[in-house]
Amino acid sequence: MSGTSEALTPPADAVAPVRHPDAPAPGELLGAHYDQCFGCGGAQPHGLHLEARAGEGVSLTAEFTVRSAHQGAPGLAHGGVLATALDETLGSLNWLLRTIAVTGRLETDFVRPVPVGTVLHLEAEVTAVAGRKIYSRATGRIGGPEGPVAVRAGAVFVEVKVDHFVDNGRPQEIRAAMEDPDQVRRARAFEVNP
């Protein structure tokens, strides 16, 4: 990221990220962390339906197609939607660490317009971990995974306990997610939330 702020620079005592031994294998589709998630959930009619795949180390690739419901200016993706795609991609990295974390800071650079109908190809990686803070970055390209950069972001996620969601979420959704018989879906429902 150009002009990365001091808040996104890991401290000197930060360590390299370590992929959890139970993380999905490289190339494996991560799936939605929560069906109602605007970023990746399949039950959101106007959501991004972003699909992420595990990469090597603590990295992943993702993509989503910009639809008419995602536009800001006529025929172009809304900047907030692009920031959401970056946030969702960066947040998905936490599943490779098997850490429950929330977005603490997200800085986005908008490099070029992204037209409706475009597939945005994203790649992201965790760069460092310092205590409860997870430092990461992502890049979004158009025209293919090697195409020109359209957006990029740096982020800091903060590890939290599941109580963060229980104390702040709507009770009926929290209860439904916690009672899901699928242990993986239950765990993933709480992996990222602003």
mmCIF file with all atom_site columns, C-alpha atoms in Angstrom:
data_model
loop_
_atom_site.group_PDB
_atom_site.id
_atom_site.type_symbol
_atom_site.label_atom_id
_atom_site.label_alt_id
_atom_site.label_comp_id
_atom_site.label_asym_id
_atom_site.label_entity_id
_atom_site.label_seq_id
_atom_site.pdbx_PDB_ins_code
_atom_site.Cartn_x
_atom_site.Cartn_y
_atom_site.Cartn_z
_atom_site.occupancy
_atom_site.B_iso_or_equiv
_atom_site.pdbx_formal_charge
_atom_site.auth_seq_id
_atom_site.auth_comp_id
_atom_site.auth_asym_id
_atom_site.auth_atom_id
_atom_site.pdbx_PDB_model_num
ATOM 1   C CA . MET A 1 1   ? 0.000   0.000   0.000   1.00 0.00 ? 1   MET A CA 1
ATOM 2   C CA . SER A 1 2   ? 1.285   3.435   -0.809  1.00 0.00 ? 2   SER A CA 1
ATOM 3   C CA . GLY A 1 3   ? 1.479   5.773   2.145   1.00 0.00 ? 3   GLY A CA 1
ATOM 4   C CA . THR A 1 4   ? 0.806   3.042   4.722   1.00 0.00 ? 4   THR A CA 1
ATOM 5   C CA . SER A 1 5   ? 0.024   4.674   8.041   1.00 0.00 ? 5   SER A CA 1
ATOM 6   C CA . GLU A 1 6   ? 2.008   4.058   11.185  1.00 0.00 ? 6   GLU A CA 1
ATOM 7   C CA . ALA A 1 7   ? -1.011  2.217   12.639  1.00 0.00 ? 7   ALA A CA 1
ATOM 8   C CA . LEU A 1 8   ? -0.597  -0.484  9.966   1.00 0.00 ? 8   LEU A CA 1
ATOM 9   C CA . THR A 1 9   ? 3.122   -0.952  10.572  1.00 0.00 ? 9   THR A CA 1
ATOM 10  C CA . PRO A 1 10  ? 3.782   -3.950  12.818  1.00 0.00 ? 10  PRO A CA 1
ATOM 11  C CA . PRO A 1 11  ? 5.869   -3.206  15.923  1.00 0.00 ? 11  PRO A CA 1
ATOM 12  C CA . ALA A 1 12  ? 9.473   -4.387  16.114  1.00 0.00 ? 12  ALA A CA 1
ATOM 13  C CA . ASP A 1 13  ? 8.501   -7.342  18.335  1.00 0.00 ? 13  ASP A CA 1
ATOM 14  C CA . ALA A 1 14  ? 5.883   -8.686  15.879  1.00 0.00 ? 14  ALA A CA 1
ATOM 15  C CA . VAL A 1 15  ? 6.278   -12.297 14.769  1.00 0.00 ? 15  VAL A CA 1
ATOM 16  C CA . ALA A 1 16  ? 5.663   -14.085 11.492  1.00 0.00 ? 16  ALA A CA 1
ATOM 17  C CA . PRO A 1 17  ? 2.157   -15.553 11.201  1.00 0.00 ? 17  PRO A CA 1
ATOM 18  C CA . VAL A 1 18  ? 1.784   -19.304 11.654  1.00 0.00 ? 18  VAL A CA 1
ATOM 19  C CA . ARG A 1 19  ? -0.833  -21.223 9.702   1.00 0.00 ? 19  ARG A CA 1
ATOM 20  C CA . HIS A 1 20  ? -2.955  -23.352 12.028  1.00 0.00 ? 20  HIS A CA 1
ATOM 21  C CA . PRO A 1 21  ? -2.418  -27.110 11.469  1.00 0.00 ? 21  PRO A CA 1
ATOM 22  C CA . ASP A 1 22  ? -6.188  -27.562 10.969  1.00 0.00 ? 22  ASP A CA 1
ATOM 23  C CA . ALA A 1 23  ? -6.487  -24.713 8.445   1.00 0.00 ? 23  ALA A CA 1
ATOM 24  C CA . PRO A 1 24  ? -8.015  -25.608 5.079   1.00 0.00 ? 24  PRO A CA 1
ATOM 25  C CA . ALA A 1 25  ? -5.508  -27.005 2.576   1.00 0.00 ? 25  ALA A CA 1
ATOM 26  C CA . PRO A 1 26  ? -4.131  -24.719 -0.158  1.00 0.00 ? 26  PRO A CA 1
ATOM 27  C CA . GLY A 1 27  ? -6.680  -24.464 -2.963  1.00 0.00 ? 27  GLY A CA 1
ATOM 28  C CA . GLU A 1 28  ? -9.606  -25.407 -0.721  1.00 0.00 ? 28  GLU A CA 1
ATOM 29  C CA . LEU A 1 29  ? -12.705 -23.205 -0.928  1.00 0.00 ? 29  LEU A CA 1
ATOM 30  C CA . LEU A 1 30  ? -13.315 -21.605 2.480   1.00 0.00 ? 30  LEU A CA 1
ATOM 31  C CA . GLY A 1 31  ? -17.060 -21.187 2.044   1.00 0.00 ? 31  GLY A CA 1
ATOM 32  C CA . ALA A 1 32  ? -19.202 -18.588 3.789   1.00 0.00 ? 32  ALA A CA 1
ATOM 33  C CA . HIS A 1 33  ? -18.342 -17.960 7.417   1.00 0.00 ? 33  HIS A CA 1
ATOM 34  C CA . TYR A 1 34  ? -21.994 -17.036 8.036   1.00 0.00 ? 34  TYR A CA 1
ATOM 35  C CA . ASP A 1 35  ? -24.893 -17.442 5.587   1.00 0.00 ? 35  ASP A CA 1
ATOM 36  C CA . GLN A 1 36  ? -26.239 -13.939 6.351   1.00 0.00 ? 36  GLN A CA 1
ATOM 37  C CA . CYS A 1 37  ? -22.864 -12.195 5.913   1.00 0.00 ? 37  CYS A CA 1
ATOM 38  C CA . PHE A 1 38  ? -23.056 -9.382  3.362   1.00 0.00 ? 38  PHE A CA 1
ATOM 39  C CA . GLY A 1 39  ? -19.556 -10.211 2.142   1.00 0.00 ? 39  GLY A CA 1
ATOM 40  C CA . CYS A 1 40  ? -19.672 -13.990 1.689   1.00 0.00 ? 40  CYS A CA 1
ATOM 41  C CA . GLY A 1 41  ? -23.102 -15.279 2.726   1.00 0.00 ? 41  GLY A CA 1
ATOM 42  C CA . GLY A 1 42  ? -25.227 -17.055 0.157   1.00 0.00 ? 42  GLY A CA 1
ATOM 43  C CA . ALA A 1 43  ? -28.500 -15.936 1.767   1.00 0.00 ? 43  ALA A CA 1
ATOM 44  C CA . GLN A 1 44  ? -27.875 -12.243 1.074   1.00 0.00 ? 44  GLN A CA 1
ATOM 45  C CA . PRO A 1 45  ? -29.570 -11.411 -2.245  1.00 0.00 ? 45  PRO A CA 1
ATOM 46  C CA . HIS A 1 46  ? -27.547 -8.202  -2.752  1.00 0.00 ? 46  HIS A CA 1
ATOM 47  C CA . GLY A 1 47  ? -24.405 -9.430  -0.982  1.00 0.00 ? 47  GLY A CA 1
ATOM 48  C CA . LEU A 1 48  ? -21.028 -9.863  -2.616  1.00 0.00 ? 48  LEU A CA 1
ATOM 49  C CA . HIS A 1 49  ? -21.073 -13.669 -2.535  1.00 0.00 ? 49  HIS A CA 1
ATOM 50  C CA . LEU A 1 50  ? -17.300 -13.446 -2.307  1.00 0.00 ? 50  LEU A CA 1
ATOM 51  C CA . GLU A 1 51  ? -15.553 -16.818 -2.595  1.00 0.00 ? 51  GLU A CA 1
ATOM 52  C CA . ALA A 1 52  ? -12.167 -17.305 -0.957  1.00 0.00 ? 52  ALA A CA 1
ATOM 53  C CA . ARG A 1 53  ? -9.654  -20.135 -1.379  1.00 0.00 ? 53  ARG A CA 1
ATOM 54  C CA . ALA A 1 54  ? -6.833  -20.976 0.983   1.00 0.00 ? 54  ALA A CA 1
ATOM 55  C CA . GLY A 1 55  ? -3.367  -20.253 -0.353  1.00 0.00 ? 55  GLY A CA 1
ATOM 56  C CA . GLU A 1 56  ? 0.098   -21.206 0.801   1.00 0.00 ? 56  GLU A CA 1
ATOM 57  C CA . GLY A 1 57  ? 1.209   -20.062 4.252   1.00 0.00 ? 57  GLY A CA 1
ATOM 58  C CA . VAL A 1 58  ? -1.256  -17.550 5.657   1.00 0.00 ? 58  VAL A CA 1
ATOM 59  C CA . SER A 1 59  ? -2.589  -16.285 2.344   1.00 0.00 ? 59  SER A CA 1
ATOM 60  C CA . LEU A 1 60  ? -5.665  -16.685 0.192   1.00 0.00 ? 60  LEU A CA 1
ATOM 61  C CA . THR A 1 61  ? -7.249  -15.672 -3.059  1.00 0.00 ? 61  THR A CA 1
ATOM 62  C CA . ALA A 1 62  ? -10.838 -14.551 -3.525  1.00 0.00 ? 62  ALA A CA 1
ATOM 63  C CA . GLU A 1 63  ? -13.120 -13.139 -6.158  1.00 0.00 ? 63  GLU A CA 1
ATOM 64  C CA . PHE A 1 64  ? -16.495 -11.586 -6.616  1.00 0.00 ? 64  PHE A CA 1
ATOM 65  C CA . THR A 1 65  ? -18.448 -10.231 -9.553  1.00 0.00 ? 65  THR A CA 1
ATOM 66  C CA . VAL A 1 66  ? -19.604 -6.617  -9.334  1.00 0.00 ? 66  VAL A CA 1
ATOM 67  C CA . ARG A 1 67  ? -23.354 -6.581  -9.998  1.00 0.00 ? 67  ARG A CA 1
ATOM 68  C CA . SER A 1 68  ? -25.778 -3.707  -10.619 1.00 0.00 ? 68  SER A CA 1
ATOM 69  C CA . ALA A 1 69  ? -26.764 -3.665  -6.922  1.00 0.00 ? 69  ALA A CA 1
ATOM 70  C CA . HIS A 1 70  ? -23.116 -2.821  -6.084  1.00 0.00 ? 70  HIS A CA 1
ATOM 71  C CA . GLN A 1 71  ? -22.810 0.376   -8.122  1.00 0.00 ? 71  GLN A CA 1
ATOM 72  C CA . GLY A 1 72  ? -22.222 3.885   -6.868  1.00 0.00 ? 72  GLY A CA 1
ATOM 73  C CA . ALA A 1 73  ? -21.671 5.986   -9.976  1.00 0.00 ? 73  ALA A CA 1
ATOM 74  C CA . PRO A 1 74  ? -23.539 4.736   -13.048 1.00 0.00 ? 74  PRO A CA 1
ATOM 75  C CA . GLY A 1 75  ? -21.949 1.481   -14.185 1.00 0.00 ? 75  GLY A CA 1
ATOM 76  C CA . LEU A 1 76  ? -19.166 1.517   -11.582 1.00 0.00 ? 76  LEU A CA 1
ATOM 77  C CA . ALA A 1 77  ? -18.702 -0.278  -8.270  1.00 0.00 ? 77  ALA A CA 1
ATOM 78  C CA . HIS A 1 78  ? -19.365 1.770   -5.138  1.00 0.00 ? 78  HIS A CA 1
ATOM 79  C CA . GLY A 1 79  ? -16.147 2.426   -3.203  1.00 0.00 ? 79  GLY A CA 1
ATOM 80  C CA . GLY A 1 80  ? -17.762 1.168   -0.013  1.00 0.00 ? 80  GLY A CA 1
ATOM 81  C CA . VAL A 1 81  ? -18.572 -2.137  -1.705  1.00 0.00 ? 81  VAL A CA 1
ATOM 82  C CA . LEU A 1 82  ? -14.947 -2.469  -2.820  1.00 0.00 ? 82  LEU A CA 1
ATOM 83  C CA . ALA A 1 83  ? -13.796 -1.700  0.738   1.00 0.00 ? 83  ALA A CA 1
ATOM 84  C CA . THR A 1 84  ? -16.211 -4.378  1.965   1.00 0.00 ? 84  THR A CA 1
ATOM 85  C CA . ALA A 1 85  ? -14.705 -6.897  -0.473  1.00 0.00 ? 85  ALA A CA 1
ATOM 86  C CA . LEU A 1 86  ? -11.237 -6.084  0.832   1.00 0.00 ? 86  LEU A CA 1
ATOM 87  C CA . ASP A 1 87  ? -12.388 -6.293  4.461   1.00 0.00 ? 87  ASP A CA 1
ATOM 88  C CA . GLU A 1 88  ? -14.109 -9.642  3.843   1.00 0.00 ? 88  GLU A CA 1
ATOM 89  C CA . THR A 1 89  ? -11.019 -11.016 2.108   1.00 0.00 ? 89  THR A CA 1
ATOM 90  C CA . LEU A 1 90  ? -8.696  -9.827  4.856   1.00 0.00 ? 90  LEU A CA 1
ATOM 91  C CA . GLY A 1 91  ? -11.030 -11.133 7.552   1.00 0.00 ? 91  GLY A CA 1
ATOM 92  C CA . SER A 1 92  ? -11.119 -14.560 5.906   1.00 0.00 ? 92  SER A CA 1
ATOM 93  C CA . LEU A 1 93  ? -7.400  -14.871 6.593   1.00 0.00 ? 93  LEU A CA 1
ATOM 94  C CA . ASN A 1 94  ? -8.215  -15.316 10.274  1.00 0.00 ? 94  ASN A CA 1
ATOM 95  C CA . TRP A 1 95  ? -9.730  -18.714 9.481   1.00 0.00 ? 95  TRP A CA 1
ATOM 96  C CA . LEU A 1 96  ? -6.248  -19.859 8.424   1.00 0.00 ? 96  LEU A CA 1
ATOM 97  C CA . LEU A 1 97  ? -4.987  -18.829 11.867  1.00 0.00 ? 97  LEU A CA 1
ATOM 98  C CA . ARG A 1 98  ? -8.125  -20.231 13.553  1.00 0.00 ? 98  ARG A CA 1
ATOM 99  C CA . THR A 1 99  ? -8.407  -16.959 15.440  1.00 0.00 ? 99  THR A CA 1
ATOM 100 C CA . ILE A 1 100 ? -11.598 -15.042 16.214  1.00 0.00 ? 100 ILE A CA 1
ATOM 101 C CA . ALA A 1 101 ? -10.795 -11.446 15.263  1.00 0.00 ? 101 ALA A CA 1
ATOM 102 C CA . VAL A 1 102 ? -12.540 -8.221  14.301  1.00 0.00 ? 102 VAL A CA 1
ATOM 103 C CA . THR A 1 103 ? -11.467 -5.388  12.042  1.00 0.00 ? 103 THR A CA 1
ATOM 104 C CA . GLY A 1 104 ? -9.605  -2.782  14.064  1.00 0.00 ? 104 GLY A CA 1
ATOM 105 C CA . ARG A 1 105 ? -8.408  -0.640  11.175  1.00 0.00 ? 105 ARG A CA 1
ATOM 106 C CA . LEU A 1 106 ? -8.796  -0.797  7.405   1.00 0.00 ? 106 LEU A CA 1
ATOM 107 C CA . GLU A 1 107 ? -7.055  1.573   5.001   1.00 0.00 ? 107 GLU A CA 1
ATOM 108 C CA . THR A 1 108 ? -7.996  1.377   1.360   1.00 0.00 ? 108 THR A CA 1
ATOM 109 C CA . ASP A 1 109 ? -6.434  2.778   -1.798  1.00 0.00 ? 109 ASP A CA 1
ATOM 110 C CA . PHE A 1 110 ? -8.708  3.081   -4.820  1.00 0.00 ? 110 PHE A CA 1
ATOM 111 C CA . VAL A 1 111 ? -6.429  2.913   -7.856  1.00 0.00 ? 111 VAL A CA 1
ATOM 112 C CA . ARG A 1 112 ? -8.853  2.591   -10.791 1.00 0.00 ? 112 ARG A CA 1
ATOM 113 C CA . PRO A 1 113 ? -12.611 2.299   -11.393 1.00 0.00 ? 113 PRO A CA 1
ATOM 114 C CA . VAL A 1 114 ? -14.193 -1.154  -11.315 1.00 0.00 ? 114 VAL A CA 1
ATOM 115 C CA . PRO A 1 115 ? -17.066 -1.485  -13.824 1.00 0.00 ? 115 PRO A CA 1
ATOM 116 C CA . VAL A 1 116 ? -20.275 -3.417  -13.174 1.00 0.00 ? 116 VAL A CA 1
ATOM 117 C CA . GLY A 1 117 ? -19.868 -6.927  -14.572 1.00 0.00 ? 117 GLY A CA 1
ATOM 118 C CA . THR A 1 118 ? -16.189 -7.075  -13.633 1.00 0.00 ? 118 THR A CA 1
ATOM 119 C CA . VAL A 1 119 ? -14.763 -9.956  -11.630 1.00 0.00 ? 119 VAL A CA 1
ATOM 120 C CA . LEU A 1 120 ? -12.519 -8.539  -8.913  1.00 0.00 ? 120 LEU A CA 1
ATOM 121 C CA . HIS A 1 121 ? -9.601  -10.919 -8.227  1.00 0.00 ? 121 HIS A CA 1
ATOM 122 C CA . LEU A 1 122 ? -8.261  -10.512 -4.698  1.00 0.00 ? 122 LEU A CA 1
ATOM 123 C CA . GLU A 1 123 ? -5.217  -11.869 -2.964  1.00 0.00 ? 123 GLU A CA 1
ATOM 124 C CA . ALA A 1 124 ? -4.404  -11.357 0.694   1.00 0.00 ? 124 ALA A CA 1
ATOM 125 C CA . GLU A 1 125 ? -1.852  -12.369 3.279   1.00 0.00 ? 125 GLU A CA 1
ATOM 126 C CA . VAL A 1 126 ? -1.149  -11.957 6.965   1.00 0.00 ? 126 VAL A CA 1
ATOM 127 C CA . THR A 1 127 ? 2.188   -10.196 7.321   1.00 0.00 ? 127 THR A CA 1
ATOM 128 C CA . ALA A 1 128 ? 2.720   -10.205 11.101  1.00 0.00 ? 128 ALA A CA 1
ATOM 129 C CA . VAL A 1 129 ? 1.170   -10.911 14.492  1.00 0.00 ? 129 VAL A CA 1
ATOM 130 C CA . ALA A 1 130 ? 1.836   -8.850  17.621  1.00 0.00 ? 130 ALA A CA 1
ATOM 131 C CA . GLY A 1 131 ? -0.074  -9.903  20.720  1.00 0.00 ? 131 GLY A CA 1
ATOM 132 C CA . ARG A 1 132 ? -3.783  -9.698  19.853  1.00 0.00 ? 132 ARG A CA 1
ATOM 133 C CA . LYS A 1 133 ? -3.121  -7.708  16.650  1.00 0.00 ? 133 LYS A CA 1
ATOM 134 C CA . ILE A 1 134 ? -3.011  -9.359  13.225  1.00 0.00 ? 134 ILE A CA 1
ATOM 135 C CA . TYR A 1 135 ? -1.490  -7.295  10.379  1.00 0.00 ? 135 TYR A CA 1
ATOM 136 C CA . SER A 1 136 ? -2.517  -8.063  6.817   1.00 0.00 ? 136 SER A CA 1
ATOM 137 C CA . ARG A 1 137 ? -2.743  -6.667  3.302   1.00 0.00 ? 137 ARG A CA 1
ATOM 138 C CA . ALA A 1 138 ? -4.775  -7.338  0.164   1.00 0.00 ? 138 ALA A CA 1
ATOM 139 C CA . THR A 1 139 ? -4.799  -6.378  -3.501  1.00 0.00 ? 139 THR A CA 1
ATOM 140 C CA . GLY A 1 140 ? -7.722  -6.464  -5.951  1.00 0.00 ? 140 GLY A CA 1
ATOM 141 C CA . ARG A 1 141 ? -7.148  -6.739  -9.696  1.00 0.00 ? 141 ARG A CA 1
ATOM 142 C CA . ILE A 1 142 ? -9.434  -6.545  -12.706 1.00 0.00 ? 142 ILE A CA 1
ATOM 143 C CA . GLY A 1 143 ? -9.114  -8.444  -15.980 1.00 0.00 ? 143 GLY A CA 1
ATOM 144 C CA . GLY A 1 144 ? -7.672  -11.543 -14.257 1.00 0.00 ? 144 GLY A CA 1
ATOM 145 C CA . PRO A 1 145 ? -5.407  -12.450 -11.332 1.00 0.00 ? 145 PRO A CA 1
ATOM 146 C CA . GLU A 1 146 ? -2.453  -10.785 -13.081 1.00 0.00 ? 146 GLU A CA 1
ATOM 147 C CA . GLY A 1 147 ? -4.475  -7.772  -14.337 1.00 0.00 ? 147 GLY A CA 1
ATOM 148 C CA . PRO A 1 148 ? -4.048  -4.168  -13.317 1.00 0.00 ? 148 PRO A CA 1
ATOM 149 C CA . VAL A 1 149 ? -4.464  -3.269  -9.637  1.00 0.00 ? 149 VAL A CA 1
ATOM 150 C CA . ALA A 1 150 ? -7.807  -1.607  -8.944  1.00 0.00 ? 150 ALA A CA 1
ATOM 151 C CA . VAL A 1 151 ? -7.840  -1.538  -5.127  1.00 0.00 ? 151 VAL A CA 1
ATOM 152 C CA . ARG A 1 152 ? -5.566  -2.436  -2.253  1.00 0.00 ? 152 ARG A CA 1
ATOM 153 C CA . ALA A 1 153 ? -5.780  -2.328  1.506   1.00 0.00 ? 153 ALA A CA 1
ATOM 154 C CA . GLY A 1 154 ? -3.892  -2.825  4.706   1.00 0.00 ? 154 GLY A CA 1
ATOM 155 C CA . ALA A 1 155 ? -5.598  -3.852  7.917   1.00 0.00 ? 155 ALA A CA 1
ATOM 156 C CA . VAL A 1 156 ? -5.162  -4.626  11.560  1.00 0.00 ? 156 VAL A CA 1
ATOM 157 C CA . PHE A 1 157 ? -7.489  -7.217  13.055  1.00 0.00 ? 157 PHE A CA 1
ATOM 158 C CA . VAL A 1 158 ? -7.825  -7.625  16.804  1.00 0.00 ? 158 VAL A CA 1
ATOM 159 C CA . GLU A 1 159 ? -8.321  -11.019 18.413  1.00 0.00 ? 159 GLU A CA 1
ATOM 160 C CA . VAL A 1 160 ? -11.476 -11.194 20.557  1.00 0.00 ? 160 VAL A CA 1
ATOM 161 C CA . LYS A 1 161 ? -13.354 -13.796 22.578  1.00 0.00 ? 161 LYS A CA 1
ATOM 162 C CA . VAL A 1 162 ? -16.723 -15.081 21.380  1.00 0.00 ? 162 VAL A CA 1
ATOM 163 C CA . ASP A 1 163 ? -18.265 -12.901 24.131  1.00 0.00 ? 163 ASP A CA 1
ATOM 164 C CA . HIS A 1 164 ? -17.709 -9.918  21.805  1.00 0.00 ? 164 HIS A CA 1
ATOM 165 C CA . PHE A 1 165 ? -20.449 -11.282 19.543  1.00 0.00 ? 165 PHE A CA 1
ATOM 166 C CA . VAL A 1 166 ? -22.708 -12.574 22.315  1.00 0.00 ? 166 VAL A CA 1
ATOM 167 C CA . ASP A 1 167 ? -22.632 -9.215  24.113  1.00 0.00 ? 167 ASP A CA 1
ATOM 168 C CA . ASN A 1 168 ? -23.098 -7.071  20.997  1.00 0.00 ? 168 ASN A CA 1
ATOM 169 C CA . GLY A 1 169 ? -25.071 -9.123  18.450  1.00 0.00 ? 169 GLY A CA 1
ATOM 170 C CA . ARG A 1 170 ? -28.819 -9.529  18.108  1.00 0.00 ? 170 ARG A CA 1
ATOM 171 C CA . PRO A 1 171 ? -29.842 -12.367 20.440  1.00 0.00 ? 171 PRO A CA 1
ATOM 172 C CA . GLN A 1 172 ? -31.857 -14.401 17.917  1.00 0.00 ? 172 GLN A CA 1
ATOM 173 C CA . GLU A 1 173 ? -28.998 -14.538 15.380  1.00 0.00 ? 173 GLU A CA 1
ATOM 174 C CA . ILE A 1 174 ? -26.417 -15.306 18.072  1.00 0.00 ? 174 ILE A CA 1
ATOM 175 C CA . ARG A 1 175 ? -28.591 -18.101 19.479  1.00 0.00 ? 175 ARG A CA 1
ATOM 176 C CA . ALA A 1 176 ? -29.213 -19.607 16.023  1.00 0.00 ? 176 ALA A CA 1
ATOM 177 C CA . ALA A 1 177 ? -25.506 -19.541 15.151  1.00 0.00 ? 177 ALA A CA 1
ATOM 178 C CA . MET A 1 178 ? -24.469 -21.046 18.504  1.00 0.00 ? 178 MET A CA 1
ATOM 179 C CA . GLU A 1 179 ? -27.044 -23.833 18.183  1.00 0.00 ? 179 GLU A CA 1
ATOM 180 C CA . ASP A 1 180 ? -25.940 -24.846 14.674  1.00 0.00 ? 180 ASP A CA 1
ATOM 181 C CA . PRO A 1 181 ? -25.179 -28.594 14.863  1.00 0.00 ? 181 PRO A CA 1
ATOM 182 C CA . ASP A 1 182 ? -22.341 -28.185 12.332  1.00 0.00 ? 182 ASP A CA 1
ATOM 183 C CA . GLN A 1 183 ? -19.308 -27.461 14.515  1.00 0.00 ? 183 GLN A CA 1
ATOM 184 C CA . VAL A 1 184 ? -17.294 -25.836 11.698  1.00 0.00 ? 184 VAL A CA 1
ATOM 185 C CA . ARG A 1 185 ? -20.163 -23.530 10.659  1.00 0.00 ? 185 ARG A CA 1
ATOM 186 C CA . ARG A 1 186 ? -20.729 -22.658 14.321  1.00 0.00 ? 186 ARG A CA 1
ATOM 187 C CA . ALA A 1 187 ? -17.057 -21.698 14.753  1.00 0.00 ? 187 ALA A CA 1
ATOM 188 C CA . ARG A 1 188 ? -16.885 -19.807 11.463  1.00 0.00 ? 188 ARG A CA 1
ATOM 189 C CA . ALA A 1 189 ? -19.993 -17.727 12.240  1.00 0.00 ? 189 ALA A CA 1
ATOM 190 C CA . PHE A 1 190 ? -17.948 -15.821 14.808  1.00 0.00 ? 190 PHE A CA 1
ATOM 191 C CA . GLU A 1 191 ? -14.656 -15.467 12.966  1.00 0.00 ? 191 GLU A CA 1
ATOM 192 C CA . VAL A 1 192 ? -15.083 -11.908 11.681  1.00 0.00 ? 192 VAL A CA 1
ATOM 193 C CA . ASN A 1 193 ? -17.378 -9.028  12.478  1.00 0.00 ? 193 ASN A CA 1
ATOM 194 C CA . PRO A 1 194 ? -16.737 -5.285  12.656  1.00 0.00 ? 194 PRO A CA 1
#
